[in-house]
Structure formats: structure tokens, C-alpha cells
Short mmCIF file of C-alpha atoms and ligand atoms in Angstrom, two decimals:
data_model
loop_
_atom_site.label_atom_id
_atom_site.label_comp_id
_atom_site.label_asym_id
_atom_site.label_seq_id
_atom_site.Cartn_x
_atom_site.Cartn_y
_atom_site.Cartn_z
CA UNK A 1 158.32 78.76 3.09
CA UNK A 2 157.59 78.31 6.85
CA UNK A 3 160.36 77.41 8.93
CA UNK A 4 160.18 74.18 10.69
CA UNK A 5 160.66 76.38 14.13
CA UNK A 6 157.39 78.31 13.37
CA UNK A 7 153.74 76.78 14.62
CA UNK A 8 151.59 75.91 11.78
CA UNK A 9 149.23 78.00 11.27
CA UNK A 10 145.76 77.07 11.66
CA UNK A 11 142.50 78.22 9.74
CA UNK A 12 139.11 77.27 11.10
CA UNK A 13 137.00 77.79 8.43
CA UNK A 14 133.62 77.97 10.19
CA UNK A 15 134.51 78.99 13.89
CA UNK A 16 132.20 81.72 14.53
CA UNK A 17 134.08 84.67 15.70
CA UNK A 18 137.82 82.54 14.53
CA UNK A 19 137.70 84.51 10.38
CA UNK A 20 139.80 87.65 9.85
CA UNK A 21 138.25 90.72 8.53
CA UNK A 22 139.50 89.66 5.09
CA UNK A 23 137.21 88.26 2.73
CA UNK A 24 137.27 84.24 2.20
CA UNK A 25 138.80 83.00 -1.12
CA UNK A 26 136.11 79.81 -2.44
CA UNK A 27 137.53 77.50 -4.47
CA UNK A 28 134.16 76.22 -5.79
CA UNK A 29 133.91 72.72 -7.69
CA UNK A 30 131.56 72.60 -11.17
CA UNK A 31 130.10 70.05 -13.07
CA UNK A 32 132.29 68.00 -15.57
CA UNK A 33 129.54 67.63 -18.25
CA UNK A 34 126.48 67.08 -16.36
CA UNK A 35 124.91 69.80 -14.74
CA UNK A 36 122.83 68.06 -12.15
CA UNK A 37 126.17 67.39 -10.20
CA UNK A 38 126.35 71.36 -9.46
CA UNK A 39 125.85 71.10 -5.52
CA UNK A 40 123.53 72.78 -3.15
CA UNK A 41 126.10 74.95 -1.48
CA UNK A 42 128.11 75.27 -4.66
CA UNK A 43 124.86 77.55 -6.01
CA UNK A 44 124.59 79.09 -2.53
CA UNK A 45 128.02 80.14 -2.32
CA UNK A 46 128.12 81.87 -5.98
CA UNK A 47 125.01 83.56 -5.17
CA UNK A 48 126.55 84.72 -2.07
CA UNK A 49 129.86 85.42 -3.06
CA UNK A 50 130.96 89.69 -4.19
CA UNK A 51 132.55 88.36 -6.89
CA UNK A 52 132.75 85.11 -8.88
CA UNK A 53 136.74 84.60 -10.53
CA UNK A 54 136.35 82.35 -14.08
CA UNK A 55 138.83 81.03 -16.21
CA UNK A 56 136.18 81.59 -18.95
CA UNK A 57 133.39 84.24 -18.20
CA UNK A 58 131.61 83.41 -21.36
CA UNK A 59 131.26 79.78 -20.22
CA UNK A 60 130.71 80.32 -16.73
CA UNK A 61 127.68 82.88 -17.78
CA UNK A 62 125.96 79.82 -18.59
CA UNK A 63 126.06 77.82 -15.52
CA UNK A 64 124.99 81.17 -13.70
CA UNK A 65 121.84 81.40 -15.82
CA UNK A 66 120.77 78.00 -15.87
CA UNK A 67 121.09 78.06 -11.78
CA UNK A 68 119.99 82.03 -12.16
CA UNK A 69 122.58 82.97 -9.77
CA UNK A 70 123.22 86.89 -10.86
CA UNK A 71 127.03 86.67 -9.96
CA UNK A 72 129.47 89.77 -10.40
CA UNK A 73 132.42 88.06 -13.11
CA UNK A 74 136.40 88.75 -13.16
CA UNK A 75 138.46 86.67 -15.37
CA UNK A 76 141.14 84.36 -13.69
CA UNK A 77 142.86 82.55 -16.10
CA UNK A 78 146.18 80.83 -16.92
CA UNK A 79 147.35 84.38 -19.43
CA UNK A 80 146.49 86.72 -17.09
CA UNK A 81 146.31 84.86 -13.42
CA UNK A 82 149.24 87.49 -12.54
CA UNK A 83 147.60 90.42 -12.70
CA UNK A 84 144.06 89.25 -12.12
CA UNK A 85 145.66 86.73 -8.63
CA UNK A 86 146.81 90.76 -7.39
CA UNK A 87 143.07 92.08 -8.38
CA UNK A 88 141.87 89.49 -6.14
CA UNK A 89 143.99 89.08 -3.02
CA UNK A 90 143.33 93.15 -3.10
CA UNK A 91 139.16 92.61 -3.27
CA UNK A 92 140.03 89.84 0.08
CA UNK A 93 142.28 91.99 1.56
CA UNK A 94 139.69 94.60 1.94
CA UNK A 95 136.75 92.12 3.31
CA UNK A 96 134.78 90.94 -0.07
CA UNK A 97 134.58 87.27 -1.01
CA UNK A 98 135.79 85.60 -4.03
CA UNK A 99 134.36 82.34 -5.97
CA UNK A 100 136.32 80.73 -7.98
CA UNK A 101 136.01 78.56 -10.39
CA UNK A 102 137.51 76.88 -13.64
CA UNK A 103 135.42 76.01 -16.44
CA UNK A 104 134.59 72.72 -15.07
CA UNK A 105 135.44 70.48 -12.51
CA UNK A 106 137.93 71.49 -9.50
CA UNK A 107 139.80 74.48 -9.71
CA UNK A 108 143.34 74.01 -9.35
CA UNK A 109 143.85 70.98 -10.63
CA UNK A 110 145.23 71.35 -13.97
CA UNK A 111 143.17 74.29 -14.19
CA UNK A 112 144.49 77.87 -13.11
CA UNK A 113 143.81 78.36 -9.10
CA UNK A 114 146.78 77.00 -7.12
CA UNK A 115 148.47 80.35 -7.56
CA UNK A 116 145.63 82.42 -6.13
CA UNK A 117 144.96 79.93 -3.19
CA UNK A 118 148.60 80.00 -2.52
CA UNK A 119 149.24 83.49 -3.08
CA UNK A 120 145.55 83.88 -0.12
CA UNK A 121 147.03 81.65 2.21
CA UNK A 122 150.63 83.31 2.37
CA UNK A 123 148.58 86.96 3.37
CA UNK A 124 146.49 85.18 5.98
CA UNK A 125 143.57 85.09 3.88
CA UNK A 126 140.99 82.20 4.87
CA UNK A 127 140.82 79.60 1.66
CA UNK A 128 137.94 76.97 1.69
CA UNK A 129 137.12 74.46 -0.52
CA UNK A 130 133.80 73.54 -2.08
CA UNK A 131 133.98 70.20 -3.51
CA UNK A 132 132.42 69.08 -6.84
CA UNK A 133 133.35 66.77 -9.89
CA UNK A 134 136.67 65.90 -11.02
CA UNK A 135 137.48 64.11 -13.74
CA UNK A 136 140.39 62.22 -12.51
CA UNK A 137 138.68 60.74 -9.22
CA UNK A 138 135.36 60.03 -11.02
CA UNK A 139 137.54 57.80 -13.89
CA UNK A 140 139.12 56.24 -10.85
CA UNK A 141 136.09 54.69 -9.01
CA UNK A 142 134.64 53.23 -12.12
CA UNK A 143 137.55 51.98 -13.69
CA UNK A 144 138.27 48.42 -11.94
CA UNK A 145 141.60 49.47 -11.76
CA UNK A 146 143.12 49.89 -8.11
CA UNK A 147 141.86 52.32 -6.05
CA UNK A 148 143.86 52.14 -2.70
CA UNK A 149 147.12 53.69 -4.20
CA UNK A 150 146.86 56.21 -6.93
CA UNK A 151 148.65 58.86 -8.68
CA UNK A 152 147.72 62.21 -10.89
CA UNK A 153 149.97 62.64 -13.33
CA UNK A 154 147.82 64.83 -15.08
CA UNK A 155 148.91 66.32 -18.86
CA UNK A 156 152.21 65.00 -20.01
CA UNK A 157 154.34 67.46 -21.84
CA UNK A 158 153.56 68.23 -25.11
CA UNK A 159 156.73 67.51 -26.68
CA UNK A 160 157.20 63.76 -27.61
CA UNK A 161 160.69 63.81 -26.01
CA UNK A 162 159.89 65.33 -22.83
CA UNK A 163 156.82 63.01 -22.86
CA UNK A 164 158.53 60.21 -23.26
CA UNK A 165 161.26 61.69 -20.46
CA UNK A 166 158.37 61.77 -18.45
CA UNK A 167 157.18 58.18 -18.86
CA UNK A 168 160.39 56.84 -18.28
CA UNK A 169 160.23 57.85 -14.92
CA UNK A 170 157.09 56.34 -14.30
CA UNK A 171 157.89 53.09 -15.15
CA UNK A 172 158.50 51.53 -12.14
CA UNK A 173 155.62 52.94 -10.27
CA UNK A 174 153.29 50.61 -8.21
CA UNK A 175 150.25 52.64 -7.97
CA UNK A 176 147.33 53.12 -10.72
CA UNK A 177 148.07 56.55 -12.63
CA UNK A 178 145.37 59.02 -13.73
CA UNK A 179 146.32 61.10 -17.34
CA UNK A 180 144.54 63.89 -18.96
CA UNK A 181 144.20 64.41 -22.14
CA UNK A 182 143.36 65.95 -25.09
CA UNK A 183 141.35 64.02 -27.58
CA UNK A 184 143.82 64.77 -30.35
CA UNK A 185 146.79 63.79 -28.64
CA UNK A 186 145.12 60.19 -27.18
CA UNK A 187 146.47 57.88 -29.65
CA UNK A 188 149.97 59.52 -29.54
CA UNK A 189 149.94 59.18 -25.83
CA UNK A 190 148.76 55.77 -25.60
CA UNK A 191 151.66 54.57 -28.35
CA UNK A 192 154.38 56.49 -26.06
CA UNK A 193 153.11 54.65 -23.04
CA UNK A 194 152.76 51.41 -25.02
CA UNK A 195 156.79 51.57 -25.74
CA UNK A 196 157.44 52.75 -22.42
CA UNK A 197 156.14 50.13 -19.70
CA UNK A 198 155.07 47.50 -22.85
CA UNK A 199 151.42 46.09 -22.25
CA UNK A 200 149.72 47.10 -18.84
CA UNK A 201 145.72 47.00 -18.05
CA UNK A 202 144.29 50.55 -19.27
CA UNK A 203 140.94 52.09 -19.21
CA UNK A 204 140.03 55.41 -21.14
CA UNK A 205 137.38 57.10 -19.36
CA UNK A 206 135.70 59.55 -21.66
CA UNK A 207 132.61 61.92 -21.46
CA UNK A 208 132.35 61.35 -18.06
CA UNK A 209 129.20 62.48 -16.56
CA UNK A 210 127.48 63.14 -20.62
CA UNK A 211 125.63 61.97 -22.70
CA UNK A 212 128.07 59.65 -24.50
CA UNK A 213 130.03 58.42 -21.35
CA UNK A 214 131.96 55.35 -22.36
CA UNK A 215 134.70 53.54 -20.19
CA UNK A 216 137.25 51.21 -22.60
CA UNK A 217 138.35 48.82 -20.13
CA UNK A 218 141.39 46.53 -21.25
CA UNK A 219 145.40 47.16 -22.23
CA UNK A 220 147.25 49.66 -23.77
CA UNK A 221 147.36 48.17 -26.88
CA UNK A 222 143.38 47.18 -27.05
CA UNK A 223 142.50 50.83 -26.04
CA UNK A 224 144.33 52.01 -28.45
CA UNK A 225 143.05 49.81 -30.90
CA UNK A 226 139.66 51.12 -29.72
CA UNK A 227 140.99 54.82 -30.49
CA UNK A 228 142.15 54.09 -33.47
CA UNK A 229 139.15 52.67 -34.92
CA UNK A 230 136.23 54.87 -33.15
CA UNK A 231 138.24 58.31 -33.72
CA UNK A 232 139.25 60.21 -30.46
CA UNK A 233 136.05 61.46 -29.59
CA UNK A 234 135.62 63.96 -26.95
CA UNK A 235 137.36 64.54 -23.47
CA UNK A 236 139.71 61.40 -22.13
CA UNK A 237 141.42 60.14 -19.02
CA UNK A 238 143.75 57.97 -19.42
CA UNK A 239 144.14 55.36 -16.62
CA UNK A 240 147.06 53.28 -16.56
CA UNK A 241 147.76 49.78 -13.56
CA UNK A 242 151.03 50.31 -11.86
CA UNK A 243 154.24 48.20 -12.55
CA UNK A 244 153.88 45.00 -11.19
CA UNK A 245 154.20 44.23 -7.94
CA UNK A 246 158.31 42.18 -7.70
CA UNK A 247 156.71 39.78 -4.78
CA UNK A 248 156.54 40.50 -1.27
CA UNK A 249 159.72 38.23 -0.62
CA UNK A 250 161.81 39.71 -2.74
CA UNK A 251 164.26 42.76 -2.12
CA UNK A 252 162.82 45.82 -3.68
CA UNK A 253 164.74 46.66 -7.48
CA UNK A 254 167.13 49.32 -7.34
CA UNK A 255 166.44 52.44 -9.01
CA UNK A 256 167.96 52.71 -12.09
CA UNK A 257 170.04 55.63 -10.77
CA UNK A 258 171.18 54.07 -7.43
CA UNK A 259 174.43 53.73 -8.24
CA UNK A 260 175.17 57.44 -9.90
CA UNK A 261 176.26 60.15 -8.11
CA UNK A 262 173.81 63.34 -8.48
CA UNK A 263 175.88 64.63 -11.10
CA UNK A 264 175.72 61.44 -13.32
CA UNK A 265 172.24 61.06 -12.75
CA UNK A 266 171.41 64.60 -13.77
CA UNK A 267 173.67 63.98 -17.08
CA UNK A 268 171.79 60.79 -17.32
CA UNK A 269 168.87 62.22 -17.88
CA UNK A 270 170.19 65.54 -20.12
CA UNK A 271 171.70 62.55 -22.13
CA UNK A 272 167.88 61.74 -23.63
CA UNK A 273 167.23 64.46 -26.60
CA UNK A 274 165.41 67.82 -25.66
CA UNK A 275 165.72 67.63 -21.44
CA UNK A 276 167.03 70.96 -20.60
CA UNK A 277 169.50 70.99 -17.46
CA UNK A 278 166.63 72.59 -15.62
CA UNK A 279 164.34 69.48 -16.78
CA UNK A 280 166.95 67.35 -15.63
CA UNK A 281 167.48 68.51 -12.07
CA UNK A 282 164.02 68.70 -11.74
CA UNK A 283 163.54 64.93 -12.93
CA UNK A 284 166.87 63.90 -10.55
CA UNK A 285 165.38 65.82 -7.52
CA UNK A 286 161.94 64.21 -7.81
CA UNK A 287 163.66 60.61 -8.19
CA UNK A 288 165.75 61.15 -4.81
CA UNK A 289 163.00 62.75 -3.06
CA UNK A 290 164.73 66.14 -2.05
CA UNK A 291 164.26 69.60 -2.98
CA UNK A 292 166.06 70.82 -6.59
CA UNK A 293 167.78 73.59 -4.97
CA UNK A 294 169.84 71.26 -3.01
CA UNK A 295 170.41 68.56 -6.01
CA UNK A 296 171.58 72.04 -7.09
CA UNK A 297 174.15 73.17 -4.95
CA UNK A 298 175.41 69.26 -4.56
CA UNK A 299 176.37 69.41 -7.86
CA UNK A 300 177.54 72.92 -8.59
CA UNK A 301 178.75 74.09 -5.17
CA UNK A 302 177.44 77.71 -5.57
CA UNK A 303 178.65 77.63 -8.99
CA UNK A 304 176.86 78.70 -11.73
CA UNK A 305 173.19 79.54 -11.46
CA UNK A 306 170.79 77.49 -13.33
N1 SAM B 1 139.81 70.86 -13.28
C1 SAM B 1 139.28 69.75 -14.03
C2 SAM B 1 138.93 68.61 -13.06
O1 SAM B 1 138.86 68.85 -11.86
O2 SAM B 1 138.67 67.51 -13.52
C3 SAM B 1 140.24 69.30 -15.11
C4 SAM B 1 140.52 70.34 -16.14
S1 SAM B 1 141.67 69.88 -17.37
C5 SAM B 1 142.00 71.46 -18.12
C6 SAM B 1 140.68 69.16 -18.61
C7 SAM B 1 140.98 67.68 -18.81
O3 SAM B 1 140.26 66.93 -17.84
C8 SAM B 1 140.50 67.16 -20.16
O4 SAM B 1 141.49 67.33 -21.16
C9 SAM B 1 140.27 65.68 -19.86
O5 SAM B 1 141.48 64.97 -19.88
C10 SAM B 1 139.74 65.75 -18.41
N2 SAM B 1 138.27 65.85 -18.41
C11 SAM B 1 137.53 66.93 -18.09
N3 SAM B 1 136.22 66.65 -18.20
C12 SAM B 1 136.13 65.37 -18.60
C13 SAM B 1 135.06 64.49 -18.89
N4 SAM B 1 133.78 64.90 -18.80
N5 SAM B 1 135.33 63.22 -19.27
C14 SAM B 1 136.61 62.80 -19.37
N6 SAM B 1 137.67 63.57 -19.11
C15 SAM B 1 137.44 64.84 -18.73
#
């Protein structure tokens, strides 16, 4: 963690003369279904790239035939990003690049890549971005809903509790929220968020960018009406309006947990079944906006470790 003493430190990415000797880690966007959304420079940069990093080389084969880009392949992927992240930072270290990319869409977001681009950055290693698709932003535009504040939430966790944890915490916020998916899980999901926040405007985005592309655009409980009688079908975003707005006027509402100490609101939130202590510091530190470590120590003054 930089201190708050230290300059930041720059990158130019295409400064003639301004790149280290390493190699440049590409983070290189792919289509989401259709592959006329590959970019120019995404092909360019493949082709030109030592060595191309996939979460699935078997998949990733594919798009490199149908653009016939003859790519060298490492696997990156969420089982072995340890030891593959080291392979890497060692193939930049000593001047070669790396593309990579995630079986579709950005790398990095909910995909394996954050580690590697964090891991480049921290050794001075030059990171640049390609953009392509993304599933989340490309529900957004079409959905109607807002577009001016929005939030990734991304997968929930998998465990009803913690999902519903999760929710909970959400309730009160104003801005549109993105969801992934997975197509078995959709009707599940939408029923947790239908107890949670009660009826909201929804939209399920699904096969973006395919052949069977449809957009559901209407509540909770009509989407998942419309689940329940098509049959999840395919890949999902869920996209869910924000609480409502309490009126310009009025004071804001009080978080739920405004009047606890840190210590009761931690315990608040171990109180719902299956939130670990860890979970719940987590959830606490998030609420009030400061780092866990120090939610932490305000509770357990260099007591126990978690
Ligand atoms: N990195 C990807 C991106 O930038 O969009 C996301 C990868 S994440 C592992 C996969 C999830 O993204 C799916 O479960 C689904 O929720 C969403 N997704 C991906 N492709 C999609 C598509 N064509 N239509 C709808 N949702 C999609």
C-alpha cells in the first residue's frame, strides 16, 4: 500500500521512450457472444503479443483461429492464477509481453485478472487496458433503468444466507445495481431479492450480443414470473432500480446501524445465520466506509487475531 507521503506513480502507456525494459501486461477485452465485437487492436495486440494468458486455452483457441492470430497460450485461471500470476510477472520482468484474456468479455471483472494486474503494477510493470464487451455495461445502456449512478455487485454468494446477508445491505441503495448470474440460480436470486427490497423495476438482460438476446423489462416479481415460465435459459444479468429516492426535502434515513457501536454492529450482523465474524467485519467496515483492519482493532484492541 503506498503511503500517502509517497508521489503517485505515473505510467504513460504510449510515451515513446517513457516504458521500462519490462514487457507490458494487456488486459485485452473479448466478445460476450458475438464475435464481430472483437476489436481492431484487440486482434493486433494478440498477434503481437509473446504470449497470450487464458482462463480457458481450449476456448480461447477458437477465437485465435477464427481471427487466425497464431498466439503462444499459458493458462491463467482462478485454480492456478498463483503459480501461473509468478510465470507471468517473470516472462514481463524479463522484457516479453503478455495478453490476457478471460473467456469472454473483460478480464478482471469477475473473471481471474485483478491479481496479475495488481501483482504487474506493484513491480513497476506497465499494465494497459484494451477495452471490449462487458456484460454488465452493455445490460446497463439498454435497460431503461438509470444510467447516471450505478453499481456492480456482480455474483452474490452462493449460500442463501450469505446471499441474503448480502442483499440486506443493499437495500437502501439509490443507484441501479448490475448482478451476474448463473442461469440455474436466476429464479432463486430473483425470489431472495423479491423478499429483500419487496417489488422494484427489474430487467434481465440475457444472451447479450447472440442470437437469442432478449431484455425482460418490468419488476421483480414479473421477471420472475417470466423465468419461471420460459425456463432460465442461457447467460443473465440481473438489473435491479435503486431504493427510492426519500425526497429532496427530507433529512436523509439513518442507517440502520447508526446508533450501534462497532462492536454491536458487527454482532448485529453475526446475529443472521451462517455470517462468519470475518463476514461480519467485512460487512460492518464496508457500511462505515473504513478499512476492516481498523473496525478490527476498534473492537478488539490488539486482541485476538481474526
Ligand atoms: N468478464 C465478463 C464480463 O466482462 O462481462 C464476465 C464474466 S462472468 C464469469 C460471467 C457472467 O457474466 C455470466 O454468469 C452472466 O451473468 C454474465 N454474462 C456474460 N456473458 C453474457 C451474455 N452474453 N449475456 C448476459 N450475461 C452475460
Amino acid at each position: 500500500m503506498p503511503s500517502s507521503e509517497q508521489d503517485a506513480r505515473v505510467q504513460r502507456s504510449f510515451k515513446d521512450g517513457d516504458l521500462t525494459a519490462y514487457g507490458t501486461l494487456y488486459l485485452v477485452g473479448t466478445p460476450i457472444g458475438n464475435l464481430d465485437d472483437m476489436s481492431v487492436r484487440a486482434v493486433r495486440i494478440l498477434k503481437e503479443a509473446n504470449w497470450i494468458a487464458a482462463e480457458d486455452t481450449r476456448q480461447t483457441r477458437k477465437l485465435l483461429t477464427h481471427f487466425d492470430i497464431p498466439g503462444r497460450l499459458v493458462s491463467y485461471h482462478e485454480h492456478n492464477k498463483e503459480k501461473s500470476g509468478e510465470s507471468l510477472i517473470e516472462k514481463l520482468l524479463a522484457g516479453e509481453t503478455v495478453a490476457l484474456v478471460s473467456d469472454a468479455g473483460l478480464p478482471a471483472i469477475s473473471d481471474p485478472g485483478a491479481d496479475v494486474a495488481a501483482a504487474a503494477i506493484e513491480r513497476g510493470i506497465p499494465v494497459v487496458p484494451i477495452p471490449g464487451p462487458n456484460a454488465a455495461l452493455t445490460a446497463l445502456i439498454a435497460s431503461g433503468l438509470p444510467t447516471d449512478r450505478f453499481t456492480f455487485v456482480g455474483f452474490l454468494p452462493r449460500e442463501k444466507k450469505k446471499a441474503a446477508a448480502e442483499l440486506a445491505r443493499w437495500s437502501r441503495h439509490p443507484a441501479t445495481m448490475i448482478f451476474y448470474e448463473a442461469p440455474h440460480r436466476v429464479v432463486a436470486t430473483l425470489r431472495l431479492m423479491l423478499e429483500a427490497w419487496g417489488d422494484r423495476r427489474c430487467v434481465l438482460a440475457r444472451e447479450l450480443t447472440k442470437r437469442y438476446e432478449e431484455f425482460a423489462r418490468g419488476t421483480l416479481a414479473s421477471c420472475l414470473r417470466h423465468v419461471e415460465e420460459t425456463g432460465p435459459l442461457g447467460e443473465y444479468c440481473v438489473l435491479v432500480e435503486g431504493a427510492a429516492d426519500s425526497g429532496a426535502d427530507e433529512e436523509p434515513a439513518a442507517a440502520w446501524w447508526a446508533d450501534l457501536s462497532p462492536a454491536e454492529h458487527v454482532a448485529a450482523y453475526e446475529e443472521r445465520d451462517g455470517v462468519t465474524h470475518k463476514e461480519a467485519l467485512k460487512l460492518a467496515a464496508t457500511d462505515r466506509g473504513v478499512p476492516k483492519r481498523e473496525l478490527y482493532n476498534a473492537i478488539h484492541q490488539g486482541g485476538r487475531d481474526e
